[in-house]
Amino acid sequence: MSDLLQYILSQQDQFRRARIPSLFSDFTVQRHTNPDGYYANVNIWEEVLCRAARAGLVVGRDGTVQRLSLETGPHLLQKLESSRWGRPLAINAVIDEAIARRQMLSYHAFLASPHSIYSRSWTELPWRFVAWGLEHMGLRQTVSSTDIRQTRELVLIPNLEKVAGRILTHLEKYNSQIDRTFTTAMFSREAAAALEIDGDLADKDLTVLLKYLSRDRQVLVTDGKVVRIIRSTEVVTQISKEDRAIASLKSLIEDIGRHVHALEAQIASSREKSQKAVETKNRPSALAALRSKKSAESVLAQRMDTLFQLEQVLGSIQQASDQVAMIRVMKDSAGVLRGLNAEVGSALDVENALEGLKEEMGSVEDIGSVISEAGQEINVVDENEIDEEFDALLRQKEKAEEEEAVESTKQRLADLQTEDNIETEGAKKPTLSTDENPTIPRATSGSAPKEHSALETTPPEGEKASSPDSSRAGHHGRESDHPILES
C-alpha cells in the first residue's frame, strides 16, 4: 500500500469503511439515477486528493513532490490501487467534474493563458447551457471513467489559493524594496519557510505559484529570474535594472554567508583534529590539521572582508532607495499643496473672502436684532395684571386656610361634646339613694338638691363654645366634691 493510499484511507471522516466500496466502484452510473450520491463521491475524492497534495504525498513521475499540481493516468492509479478494493474506477470522472467546475485546470493552459482564472467571458455561460442540454439529450458524452490510460497534468486551484495566502502573510514583514526583491531560488526558499516544509518547492509548483501571484493576484512582478513583491500603492509592471542588481547582490551575500559558515565549521574541525593528534602524539597529523586551520582562517578573513564590503554596498543602496522614496513623497506633497493653493488663490483673495465673510456675518446679526425687537413688541406683558392675578391667588389661598381652620375647630368641639356626654352618663350609673344604702350618710336638706342640679344641668352652648377647657375643668372639680364619686 502506497503512502498516498494509506493517507487517504486514514481520513475516517470521509473514507468510512462502509463507504469505501462505493468510492472505489464505477459510480458514474449514479450520475442520473442517484445524483446526490454521485456528487458526494466526487467531492470526497476531489477534497482528499487536494489535501494529500498539500501534505506532500503526491509524487510525480519524475519523483518530485507536487503540492500545487497533479499528474493523472496510470501512475496515479497505481498509487491508489488497493489489494482489497482494487483501483478507483471513477477517478477520471472525478477529474472531469473538477475541471468543469474550474477546481482543476490544465497545467499548460494555466501557464499560457494571458487572462486571470477569475475572469469569465460572456460566451462561456451560453455554451455551458448548450453543453448541459446536449449531455442530457445524449448527444454529448463526457470522458469515460474507465479511460485509465489518459494522462493529464493539472493545477490544483484550492491548494494554490491556500498556499498563496500563507506565503503573502509571511512576506508582509518585508517593507523596503531590498527586502522585497529576490531571486527565484531565494523566493522558493521563502515560500518553503512560509509553508514550513524542508527544502525548496518543486520547479513546477514554483512556476505555477509565480504565475498565479503575478497574473491573478497582481502582488509581484517577475522575469523568471528575479521576483519583486509590490505594494498596492506601487505601479510596477516589470523588473528594472535596479531590481536585478539588488537581487544579484543579495544572492552573492547569501552565497558568501554560506561559505563563511562552511569555513567556520572547517576551522572548528581542524582544531579538534589537531587536539586529538597532540593527545596521541601524532605530530604529522597535528601539523597537517594546523596548516588546514590556518589556510581556512586566511580564506575566512578574506570572505569576511568581502562580505562586509557587500553589506556596506547593500546598506548604501537601501539608504539611496529610502531617499528616493522620500523625495518622491515630497514631490507628490508639493504638487498637492500647489493644487490646493491654486484653489485658495492669492493673499488678496483671502483678505477679500474674509471681508465678505465679516460683512455677511454682520448682516446676519442685524437681521437677528430686528427680529428680536419685533418679538419683544409682540410679546409685551402688563405687569399690573400679573400683580392682580398674584394677589387673587394669595387671597384664595388665605380663604382656604381660614375655612380649613374653622372646620378643624368644629371637629374638635364635636369631639369634646362627645367626651362630656360619655362622662356624664358614667357618673349617673353608680349613684345610690340613702334609703337603699344605710352606710351612706344622709345629706342635708339644702345640699342634696344643689348637687343634683349641678350634675344634671347642662351648661349653655355658648359657654361650651367659648371655653371648652374651663367647662371640662369645672366638671372635674364637681366630680371631686361629690361624696358618691369619691367613693
Tab-separated table of C-alpha atoms in Angstrom, residues 208-416:
chain	number	residue	atom	x	y	z
A	208	VAL	CA	2.598	27.851	-11.126
A	209	LEU	CA	2.853	29.898	-7.930
A	210	LEU	CA	4.724	32.788	-9.576
A	211	LYS	CA	2.234	32.847	-12.450
A	212	TYR	CA	-0.717	32.936	-10.082
A	213	LEU	CA	0.711	35.680	-7.861
A	214	SER	CA	1.753	37.870	-10.797
A	215	ARG	CA	-1.223	37.444	-13.125
A	216	ASP	CA	-4.174	36.564	-10.906
A	217	ARG	CA	-3.296	38.267	-7.626
A	218	GLN	CA	-1.025	41.000	-9.053
A	219	VAL	CA	1.167	41.158	-5.965
A	220	LEU	CA	4.533	40.613	-7.656
A	221	VAL	CA	6.386	41.001	-10.931
A	222	THR	CA	8.951	38.553	-12.256
A	223	ASP	CA	11.046	37.876	-15.322
A	224	GLY	CA	11.769	34.264	-14.461
A	225	LYS	CA	14.994	35.064	-12.589
A	226	VAL	CA	14.125	37.977	-10.312
A	227	VAL	CA	10.998	38.385	-8.189
A	228	ARG	CA	9.828	41.645	-6.653
A	229	ILE	CA	6.875	41.918	-4.286
A	230	ILE	CA	4.883	45.090	-4.985
A	231	ARG	CA	2.599	47.025	-2.706
A	232	SER	CA	-0.922	48.093	-3.503
A	233	THR	CA	0.233	51.728	-3.792
A	234	GLU	CA	3.025	50.922	-6.243
A	235	VAL	CA	2.703	50.833	-10.007
A	236	VAL	CA	5.337	48.363	-11.205
A	237	THR	CA	4.867	46.343	-14.379
A	238	GLN	CA	8.292	44.804	-14.933
A	239	ILE	CA	11.619	44.096	-13.331
A	240	SER	CA	14.082	47.013	-13.528
A	241	LYS	CA	17.876	47.081	-13.642
A	242	GLU	CA	17.952	48.151	-10.027
A	243	ASP	CA	15.878	45.100	-9.079
A	244	ARG	CA	18.278	42.789	-10.900
A	245	ALA	CA	21.295	44.417	-9.233
A	246	ILE	CA	19.720	44.163	-5.796
A	247	ALA	CA	18.761	40.514	-6.353
A	248	SER	CA	22.278	39.652	-7.561
A	249	LEU	CA	23.877	41.423	-4.619
A	250	LYS	CA	21.584	39.668	-2.113
A	251	SER	CA	22.283	36.310	-3.762
A	252	LEU	CA	26.039	36.913	-3.607
A	253	ILE	CA	25.864	37.913	0.060
A	254	GLU	CA	23.832	34.790	0.793
A	255	ASP	CA	26.358	32.565	-1.029
A	256	ILE	CA	29.327	34.141	0.765
A	257	GLY	CA	27.475	33.766	4.053
A	258	ARG	CA	27.061	30.035	3.434
A	259	HIS	CA	30.763	29.824	2.505
A	260	VAL	CA	31.691	31.611	5.740
A	261	HIS	CA	29.665	29.109	7.768
A	262	ALA	CA	31.409	26.245	5.966
A	263	LEU	CA	34.842	27.749	6.674
A	264	GLU	CA	33.996	28.213	10.331
A	265	ALA	CA	32.919	24.580	10.541
A	266	GLN	CA	36.166	23.535	8.801
A	267	ILE	CA	38.264	25.569	11.237
A	268	ALA	CA	36.495	24.016	14.205
A	269	SER	CA	37.008	20.544	12.763
A	270	SER	CA	40.740	21.177	12.104
A	271	ARG	CA	41.197	22.475	15.644
A	272	GLU	CA	39.555	19.369	17.056
A	273	LYS	CA	41.707	17.115	14.862
A	274	SER	CA	44.895	18.890	15.922
A	275	GLN	CA	43.986	18.499	19.590
A	276	LYS	CA	43.339	14.805	19.180
A	277	ALA	CA	46.616	14.409	17.252
A	278	VAL	CA	48.504	16.152	20.068
A	279	GLU	CA	46.891	13.860	22.629
A	280	THR	CA	48.017	10.820	20.636
A	281	LYS	CA	51.428	12.437	19.977
A	282	ASN	CA	50.875	12.209	16.223
A	283	ARG	CA	52.995	15.125	15.100
A	284	PRO	CA	52.362	14.898	11.296
A	285	SER	CA	48.593	14.786	11.721
A	286	ALA	CA	48.643	17.669	14.175
A	287	LEU	CA	50.756	19.789	11.848
A	288	ALA	CA	48.523	18.992	8.861
A	289	ALA	CA	45.428	19.923	10.849
A	290	LEU	CA	47.010	23.177	11.966
A	291	ARG	CA	48.012	24.047	8.375
A	292	SER	CA	44.444	23.361	7.216
A	293	LYS	CA	43.119	25.528	10.031
A	294	LYS	CA	45.482	28.384	9.176
A	295	SER	CA	44.560	28.185	5.478
A	296	ALA	CA	40.847	28.205	6.291
A	297	GLU	CA	41.295	31.133	8.658
A	298	SER	CA	43.064	33.100	5.935
A	299	VAL	CA	40.287	32.405	3.433
A	300	LEU	CA	37.682	33.189	6.099
A	301	ALA	CA	39.265	36.584	6.759
A	302	GLN	CA	39.098	37.389	3.035
A	303	ARG	CA	35.477	36.230	2.788
A	304	MET	CA	34.551	38.249	5.852
A	305	ASP	CA	36.103	41.385	4.321
A	306	THR	CA	34.237	40.788	1.064
A	307	LEU	CA	31.006	40.145	2.936
A	308	PHE	CA	31.470	43.337	4.941
A	309	GLN	CA	32.001	45.379	1.773
A	310	LEU	CA	28.972	43.850	0.047
A	311	GLU	CA	26.800	44.540	3.071
A	312	GLN	CA	28.002	48.149	3.065
A	313	VAL	CA	27.071	48.442	-0.607
A	314	LEU	CA	23.660	46.935	0.114
A	315	GLY	CA	23.194	49.363	3.004
A	316	SER	CA	24.068	52.302	0.735
A	317	ILE	CA	21.556	51.068	-1.832
A	318	GLN	CA	18.953	50.809	0.925
A	319	GLN	CA	19.697	54.376	2.041
A	320	ALA	CA	19.521	55.689	-1.528
A	321	SER	CA	16.256	53.831	-2.065
A	322	ASP	CA	14.800	55.395	1.067
A	323	GLN	CA	15.939	58.821	-0.094
A	324	VAL	CA	14.353	58.297	-3.498
A	325	ALA	CA	11.107	57.278	-1.830
A	326	MET	CA	11.272	60.324	0.446
A	327	ILE	CA	11.939	62.690	-2.484
A	328	ARG	CA	9.087	61.120	-4.409
A	329	VAL	CA	6.752	61.663	-1.483
A	330	MET	CA	7.943	65.250	-1.078
A	331	LYS	CA	7.364	65.944	-4.768
A	332	ASP	CA	3.901	64.486	-4.585
A	333	SER	CA	3.191	66.537	-1.476
A	334	ALA	CA	4.436	69.695	-3.180
A	335	GLY	CA	2.119	69.009	-6.088
A	336	VAL	CA	-0.812	68.543	-3.744
A	337	LEU	CA	-0.031	71.775	-1.910
A	338	ARG	CA	0.367	73.596	-5.210
A	339	GLY	CA	-3.059	72.474	-6.331
A	340	LEU	CA	-4.655	73.433	-3.030
A	341	ASN	CA	-3.002	76.849	-3.037
A	342	ALA	CA	-4.229	77.394	-6.588
A	343	GLU	CA	-7.751	76.706	-5.387
A	344	VAL	CA	-7.321	79.100	-2.462
A	345	GLY	CA	-5.846	81.904	-4.597
A	346	SER	CA	-3.593	84.802	-3.564
A	347	ALA	CA	-3.438	86.545	-0.189
A	348	LEU	CA	-5.586	89.383	-1.579
A	349	ASP	CA	-8.277	86.871	-2.484
A	350	VAL	CA	-8.158	85.504	1.038
A	351	GLU	CA	-8.489	89.004	2.528
A	352	ASN	CA	-11.427	89.761	0.254
A	353	ALA	CA	-13.066	86.498	1.250
A	354	LEU	CA	-12.608	87.297	4.941
A	355	GLU	CA	-14.008	90.823	4.497
A	356	GLY	CA	-17.001	89.429	2.668
A	357	LEU	CA	-17.462	86.892	5.443
A	358	LYS	CA	-17.397	89.617	8.082
A	359	GLU	CA	-19.973	91.678	6.158
A	360	GLU	CA	-22.302	88.736	5.777
A	361	MET	CA	-21.952	87.856	9.470
A	362	GLY	CA	-22.777	91.489	10.349
A	363	SER	CA	-25.862	91.289	8.159
A	364	VAL	CA	-26.958	88.164	9.947
A	365	GLU	CA	-26.550	89.883	13.330
A	366	ASP	CA	-28.550	92.938	12.172
A	367	ILE	CA	-31.376	90.763	10.925
A	368	GLY	CA	-31.365	88.842	14.202
A	369	SER	CA	-31.585	92.093	16.205
A	370	VAL	CA	-34.543	93.309	14.175
A	371	ILE	CA	-36.344	90.007	14.642
A	372	SER	CA	-35.661	90.091	18.405
A	373	GLU	CA	-37.053	93.628	18.784
A	374	ALA	CA	-40.163	92.705	16.837
A	375	GLY	CA	-40.690	89.705	19.054
A	376	GLN	CA	-40.374	91.816	22.209
A	377	GLU	CA	-43.024	94.261	20.935
A	378	ILE	CA	-45.388	91.431	20.148
A	379	ASN	CA	-44.891	89.699	23.488
A	380	VAL	CA	-45.464	92.830	25.756
A	381	VAL	CA	-46.958	91.757	29.142
A	382	ASP	CA	-48.934	94.071	31.546
A	383	GLU	CA	-47.206	93.831	34.930
A	384	ASN	CA	-50.321	95.237	36.761
A	385	GLU	CA	-52.438	92.358	35.532
A	386	ILE	CA	-49.809	89.888	36.753
A	387	ASP	CA	-49.761	91.555	40.226
A	388	GLU	CA	-53.553	91.485	40.453
A	389	GLU	CA	-53.636	87.806	39.483
A	390	PHE	CA	-50.982	87.033	42.077
A	391	ASP	CA	-52.951	88.891	44.821
A	392	ALA	CA	-56.084	86.976	43.879
A	393	LEU	CA	-54.219	83.696	44.244
A	394	LEU	CA	-52.985	84.778	47.696
A	395	ARG	CA	-56.488	85.736	48.833
A	396	GLN	CA	-57.831	82.455	47.579
A	397	LYS	CA	-55.178	80.566	49.499
A	398	GLU	CA	-55.870	82.548	52.749
A	399	LYS	CA	-59.586	81.903	52.436
A	400	ALA	CA	-58.992	78.202	52.001
A	401	GLU	CA	-56.778	78.156	55.089
A	402	GLU	CA	-59.433	80.000	57.169
A	403	GLU	CA	-62.139	77.575	56.103
A	404	GLU	CA	-59.859	74.676	56.976
A	405	ALA	CA	-59.220	76.178	60.463
A	406	VAL	CA	-62.993	76.638	61.107
A	407	GLU	CA	-63.691	73.070	60.098
A	408	SER	CA	-60.903	71.855	62.387
A	409	THR	CA	-62.314	73.839	65.341
A	410	LYS	CA	-65.830	72.478	64.783
A	411	GLN	CA	-64.477	68.956	64.697
A	412	ARG	CA	-62.622	69.472	67.997
A	413	LEU	CA	-65.759	70.908	69.691
A	414	ALA	CA	-67.809	67.960	68.499
A	415	ASP	CA	-65.231	65.561	69.892
A	416	LEU	CA	-65.237	67.363	73.265
